[in-house]
């Protein structure tokens, strides 16, 4: 069995000066794309039903979920000041999310969607704590970017890791693409 978790995320660190104006008004700029992402998760319950009753994960459904998660991850990176690029609905930009397509018969237990919501509780608690930390670090980075025009790389990597951890939990509990329990680490 491969030791790597089937979810990979990296964000390119911006080398040049940051756009101070967009950083200043970022919370207003994200509203339209936030609405798009919020409305696009309607097929998630259907995935669980397909796995439970048919033991299938249709490729088109996986591809749809993957693209929505990529958009959501670009949105998170933009809101958390990891990138100045407004989240594209179809381009990868500087946020790279890859999730391995599962073989539903071989890799997924058809009854796991019924219990994953219980098994993920420790991760939800840790996600809440880590999300608060990410917000604090983002505020610190926001202040530094406004003053210096640069994002501290150490803060950047921690927030990137928290988003990576969140995507692994999403892949396990919501997208249902793996039955491997997500690691608690924020690193690769």
mmCIF file of C-alpha atoms in Angstrom:
data_model
loop_
_atom_site.group_PDB
_atom_site.id
_atom_site.type_symbol
_atom_site.label_atom_id
_atom_site.label_comp_id
_atom_site.label_asym_id
_atom_site.label_seq_id
_atom_site.Cartn_x
_atom_site.Cartn_y
_atom_site.Cartn_z
ATOM 1 C CA UNK A 1 0.000 0.000 0.000
ATOM 2 C CA UNK A 2 1.270 3.443 -0.899
ATOM 3 C CA UNK A 3 2.107 5.591 2.154
ATOM 4 C CA UNK A 4 1.150 8.845 0.447
ATOM 5 C CA UNK A 5 -2.270 10.243 1.159
ATOM 6 C CA UNK A 6 -4.319 10.553 -2.063
ATOM 7 C CA UNK A 7 -4.744 14.341 -1.690
ATOM 8 C CA UNK A 8 -1.926 16.711 -2.630
ATOM 9 C CA UNK A 9 -1.932 20.488 -2.317
ATOM 10 C CA UNK A 10 0.726 23.094 -2.893
ATOM 11 C CA UNK A 11 0.582 26.835 -3.349
ATOM 12 C CA UNK A 12 3.327 28.741 -5.165
ATOM 13 C CA UNK A 13 4.950 31.313 -2.905
ATOM 14 C CA UNK A 14 4.715 34.783 -4.522
ATOM 15 C CA UNK A 15 8.238 36.096 -4.997
ATOM 16 C CA UNK A 16 7.485 39.688 -5.946
ATOM 17 C CA UNK A 17 5.725 42.481 -4.078
ATOM 18 C CA UNK A 18 2.062 41.921 -3.235
ATOM 19 C CA UNK A 19 -0.887 43.973 -4.422
ATOM 20 C CA UNK A 20 -1.571 46.047 -1.304
ATOM 21 C CA UNK A 21 -4.834 47.485 -2.632
ATOM 22 C CA UNK A 22 -6.466 44.095 -3.285
ATOM 23 C CA UNK A 23 -5.196 42.840 0.083
ATOM 24 C CA UNK A 24 -6.848 45.814 1.757
ATOM 25 C CA UNK A 25 -10.289 45.078 0.228
ATOM 26 C CA UNK A 26 -10.039 41.302 -0.178
ATOM 27 C CA UNK A 27 -13.036 40.597 2.064
ATOM 28 C CA UNK A 28 -15.300 42.480 -0.385
ATOM 29 C CA UNK A 29 -13.745 41.081 -3.548
ATOM 30 C CA UNK A 30 -14.463 37.442 -2.612
ATOM 31 C CA UNK A 31 -18.250 37.761 -2.253
ATOM 32 C CA UNK A 32 -19.244 36.799 -5.851
ATOM 33 C CA UNK A 33 -16.996 33.737 -6.084
ATOM 34 C CA UNK A 34 -17.897 32.716 -2.526
ATOM 35 C CA UNK A 35 -21.549 32.501 -3.602
ATOM 36 C CA UNK A 36 -20.614 30.328 -6.609
ATOM 37 C CA UNK A 37 -18.647 27.895 -4.433
ATOM 38 C CA UNK A 38 -21.365 27.748 -1.776
ATOM 39 C CA UNK A 39 -24.056 26.876 -4.311
ATOM 40 C CA UNK A 40 -22.046 24.221 -6.146
ATOM 41 C CA UNK A 41 -21.929 21.450 -3.512
ATOM 42 C CA UNK A 42 -25.397 20.088 -4.284
ATOM 43 C CA UNK A 43 -24.174 16.702 -5.582
ATOM 44 C CA UNK A 44 -22.255 15.702 -2.443
ATOM 45 C CA UNK A 45 -25.109 13.649 -0.909
ATOM 46 C CA UNK A 46 -25.571 11.827 -4.223
ATOM 47 C CA UNK A 47 -21.990 10.573 -4.037
ATOM 48 C CA UNK A 48 -22.643 8.800 -0.751
ATOM 49 C CA UNK A 49 -25.808 7.235 -2.108
ATOM 50 C CA UNK A 50 -23.980 5.996 -5.227
ATOM 51 C CA UNK A 51 -21.263 4.372 -3.091
ATOM 52 C CA UNK A 52 -23.716 2.798 -0.616
ATOM 53 C CA UNK A 53 -26.278 1.427 -3.070
ATOM 54 C CA UNK A 54 -24.296 0.847 -6.275
ATOM 55 C CA UNK A 55 -20.680 0.768 -5.007
ATOM 56 C CA UNK A 56 -19.782 3.190 -7.785
ATOM 57 C CA UNK A 57 -18.150 6.577 -7.956
ATOM 58 C CA UNK A 58 -18.872 7.827 -11.489
ATOM 59 C CA UNK A 59 -15.906 9.558 -13.094
ATOM 60 C CA UNK A 60 -18.008 12.560 -14.154
ATOM 61 C CA UNK A 61 -19.134 13.054 -10.532
ATOM 62 C CA UNK A 62 -15.545 12.813 -9.274
ATOM 63 C CA UNK A 63 -14.360 15.289 -11.932
ATOM 64 C CA UNK A 64 -17.128 17.723 -10.963
ATOM 65 C CA UNK A 65 -16.262 17.486 -7.254
ATOM 66 C CA UNK A 66 -12.547 17.840 -7.987
ATOM 67 C CA UNK A 67 -13.081 21.025 -10.005
ATOM 68 C CA UNK A 68 -15.333 22.502 -7.306
ATOM 69 C CA UNK A 69 -12.723 21.677 -4.634
ATOM 70 C CA UNK A 70 -10.015 23.246 -6.783
ATOM 71 C CA UNK A 71 -12.098 26.399 -7.088
ATOM 72 C CA UNK A 72 -12.798 26.343 -3.336
ATOM 73 C CA UNK A 73 -9.103 25.896 -2.615
ATOM 74 C CA UNK A 74 -8.183 28.813 -4.894
ATOM 75 C CA UNK A 75 -10.798 30.859 -3.046
ATOM 76 C CA UNK A 76 -9.353 29.860 0.344
ATOM 77 C CA UNK A 77 -5.826 30.717 -0.814
ATOM 78 C CA UNK A 78 -7.045 34.095 -2.076
ATOM 79 C CA UNK A 79 -8.967 34.882 1.121
ATOM 80 C CA UNK A 80 -6.039 33.785 3.299
ATOM 81 C CA UNK A 81 -3.710 36.076 1.276
ATOM 82 C CA UNK A 82 -1.600 33.267 -0.212
ATOM 83 C CA UNK A 83 -2.170 34.626 -3.716
ATOM 84 C CA UNK A 84 -3.214 37.881 -5.352
ATOM 85 C CA UNK A 85 -4.820 36.102 -8.321
ATOM 86 C CA UNK A 86 -8.618 36.330 -8.221
ATOM 87 C CA UNK A 87 -9.888 32.709 -8.161
ATOM 88 C CA UNK A 88 -10.442 31.445 -11.689
ATOM 89 C CA UNK A 89 -13.304 29.046 -12.301
ATOM 90 C CA UNK A 90 -11.246 26.986 -14.757
ATOM 91 C CA UNK A 91 -7.508 27.769 -14.522
ATOM 92 C CA UNK A 92 -5.162 26.192 -11.981
ATOM 93 C CA UNK A 93 -3.298 29.456 -11.274
ATOM 94 C CA UNK A 94 -0.799 29.151 -8.398
ATOM 95 C CA UNK A 95 -2.859 26.692 -6.320
ATOM 96 C CA UNK A 96 -2.274 23.030 -7.191
ATOM 97 C CA UNK A 97 -4.765 20.491 -5.819
ATOM 98 C CA UNK A 98 -4.720 16.892 -6.964
ATOM 99 C CA UNK A 99 -6.969 14.125 -5.666
ATOM 100 C CA UNK A 100 -6.543 10.558 -6.886
ATOM 101 C CA UNK A 101 -9.638 8.997 -8.454
ATOM 102 C CA UNK A 102 -10.740 5.972 -6.401
ATOM 103 C CA UNK A 103 -11.714 2.519 -7.611
ATOM 104 C CA UNK A 104 -14.998 2.311 -5.694
ATOM 105 C CA UNK A 105 -15.095 -1.492 -5.599
ATOM 106 C CA UNK A 106 -11.466 -1.964 -4.554
ATOM 107 C CA UNK A 107 -10.706 1.194 -2.528
ATOM 108 C CA UNK A 108 -14.017 2.173 -0.908
ATOM 109 C CA UNK A 109 -16.116 0.284 1.615
ATOM 110 C CA UNK A 110 -19.720 0.833 0.617
ATOM 111 C CA UNK A 111 -20.848 1.343 4.230
ATOM 112 C CA UNK A 112 -18.161 3.836 5.294
ATOM 113 C CA UNK A 113 -20.217 6.895 4.197
ATOM 114 C CA UNK A 114 -22.642 5.949 6.976
ATOM 115 C CA UNK A 115 -20.007 6.259 9.727
ATOM 116 C CA UNK A 116 -17.450 8.748 8.421
ATOM 117 C CA UNK A 117 -19.421 11.634 9.916
ATOM 118 C CA UNK A 118 -18.710 10.119 13.367
ATOM 119 C CA UNK A 119 -15.082 9.205 12.657
ATOM 120 C CA UNK A 120 -14.277 12.712 11.441
ATOM 121 C CA UNK A 121 -15.294 14.449 14.706
ATOM 122 C CA UNK A 122 -11.687 14.695 16.046
ATOM 123 C CA UNK A 123 -10.640 16.261 12.737
ATOM 124 C CA UNK A 124 -13.486 18.775 12.881
ATOM 125 C CA UNK A 125 -12.418 19.865 16.366
ATOM 126 C CA UNK A 126 -8.810 20.197 15.224
ATOM 127 C CA UNK A 127 -9.909 22.022 12.042
ATOM 128 C CA UNK A 128 -11.767 24.615 14.102
ATOM 129 C CA UNK A 129 -8.654 25.229 16.224
ATOM 130 C CA UNK A 130 -6.381 25.330 13.180
ATOM 131 C CA UNK A 131 -8.784 27.610 11.307
ATOM 132 C CA UNK A 132 -8.663 30.100 14.205
ATOM 133 C CA UNK A 133 -4.867 29.933 14.086
ATOM 134 C CA UNK A 134 -4.964 30.480 10.302
ATOM 135 C CA UNK A 135 -7.176 33.540 10.759
ATOM 136 C CA UNK A 136 -4.767 35.012 13.308
ATOM 137 C CA UNK A 137 -1.775 34.306 11.057
ATOM 138 C CA UNK A 138 -3.630 35.767 8.070
ATOM 139 C CA UNK A 139 -4.344 38.961 10.014
ATOM 140 C CA UNK A 140 -0.655 39.201 10.957
ATOM 141 C CA UNK A 141 0.309 38.585 7.311
ATOM 142 C CA UNK A 142 -2.271 41.169 6.185
ATOM 143 C CA UNK A 143 -0.624 43.766 8.426
ATOM 144 C CA UNK A 144 2.870 42.862 7.198
ATOM 145 C CA UNK A 145 1.765 42.919 3.533
ATOM 146 C CA UNK A 146 0.135 46.347 3.941
ATOM 147 C CA UNK A 147 3.333 47.721 5.519
ATOM 148 C CA UNK A 148 6.079 45.924 3.556
ATOM 149 C CA UNK A 149 4.338 44.524 0.462
ATOM 150 C CA UNK A 150 5.647 41.001 1.230
ATOM 151 C CA UNK A 151 4.091 37.912 2.820
ATOM 152 C CA UNK A 152 6.276 36.251 5.507
ATOM 153 C CA UNK A 153 7.154 32.831 4.082
ATOM 154 C CA UNK A 154 6.893 31.041 7.433
ATOM 155 C CA UNK A 155 3.307 32.261 7.936
ATOM 156 C CA UNK A 156 2.536 31.420 4.290
ATOM 157 C CA UNK A 157 3.660 27.779 4.730
ATOM 158 C CA UNK A 158 1.683 27.284 7.952
ATOM 159 C CA UNK A 159 -1.553 28.580 6.400
ATOM 160 C CA UNK A 160 -0.893 26.516 3.254
ATOM 161 C CA UNK A 161 -0.536 23.438 5.497
ATOM 162 C CA UNK A 162 -3.804 24.175 7.280
ATOM 163 C CA UNK A 163 -5.614 24.427 3.926
ATOM 164 C CA UNK A 164 -3.925 21.137 2.859
ATOM 165 C CA UNK A 165 -5.138 19.457 6.049
ATOM 166 C CA UNK A 166 -8.646 20.789 5.448
ATOM 167 C CA UNK A 167 -8.673 19.365 1.905
ATOM 168 C CA UNK A 168 -7.609 15.942 3.194
ATOM 169 C CA UNK A 169 -10.467 15.955 5.690
ATOM 170 C CA UNK A 170 -12.864 17.094 2.927
ATOM 171 C CA UNK A 171 -11.692 14.279 0.644
ATOM 172 C CA UNK A 172 -12.314 11.720 3.381
ATOM 173 C CA UNK A 173 -15.590 12.966 4.857
ATOM 174 C CA UNK A 174 -17.375 14.907 2.094
ATOM 175 C CA UNK A 175 -15.984 13.848 -1.269
ATOM 176 C CA UNK A 176 -15.688 10.237 -0.057
ATOM 177 C CA UNK A 177 -12.729 9.517 -2.354
ATOM 178 C CA UNK A 178 -10.766 7.545 0.245
ATOM 179 C CA UNK A 179 -11.388 5.391 3.279
ATOM 180 C CA UNK A 180 -7.881 6.066 4.606
ATOM 181 C CA UNK A 181 -8.188 8.166 7.731
ATOM 182 C CA UNK A 182 -6.589 11.577 7.113
ATOM 183 C CA UNK A 183 -3.271 12.264 8.833
ATOM 184 C CA UNK A 184 -3.355 14.968 11.496
ATOM 185 C CA UNK A 185 -0.252 16.718 10.128
ATOM 186 C CA UNK A 186 -0.278 19.881 8.020
ATOM 187 C CA UNK A 187 2.847 18.984 6.057
ATOM 188 C CA UNK A 188 3.090 16.984 2.860
#
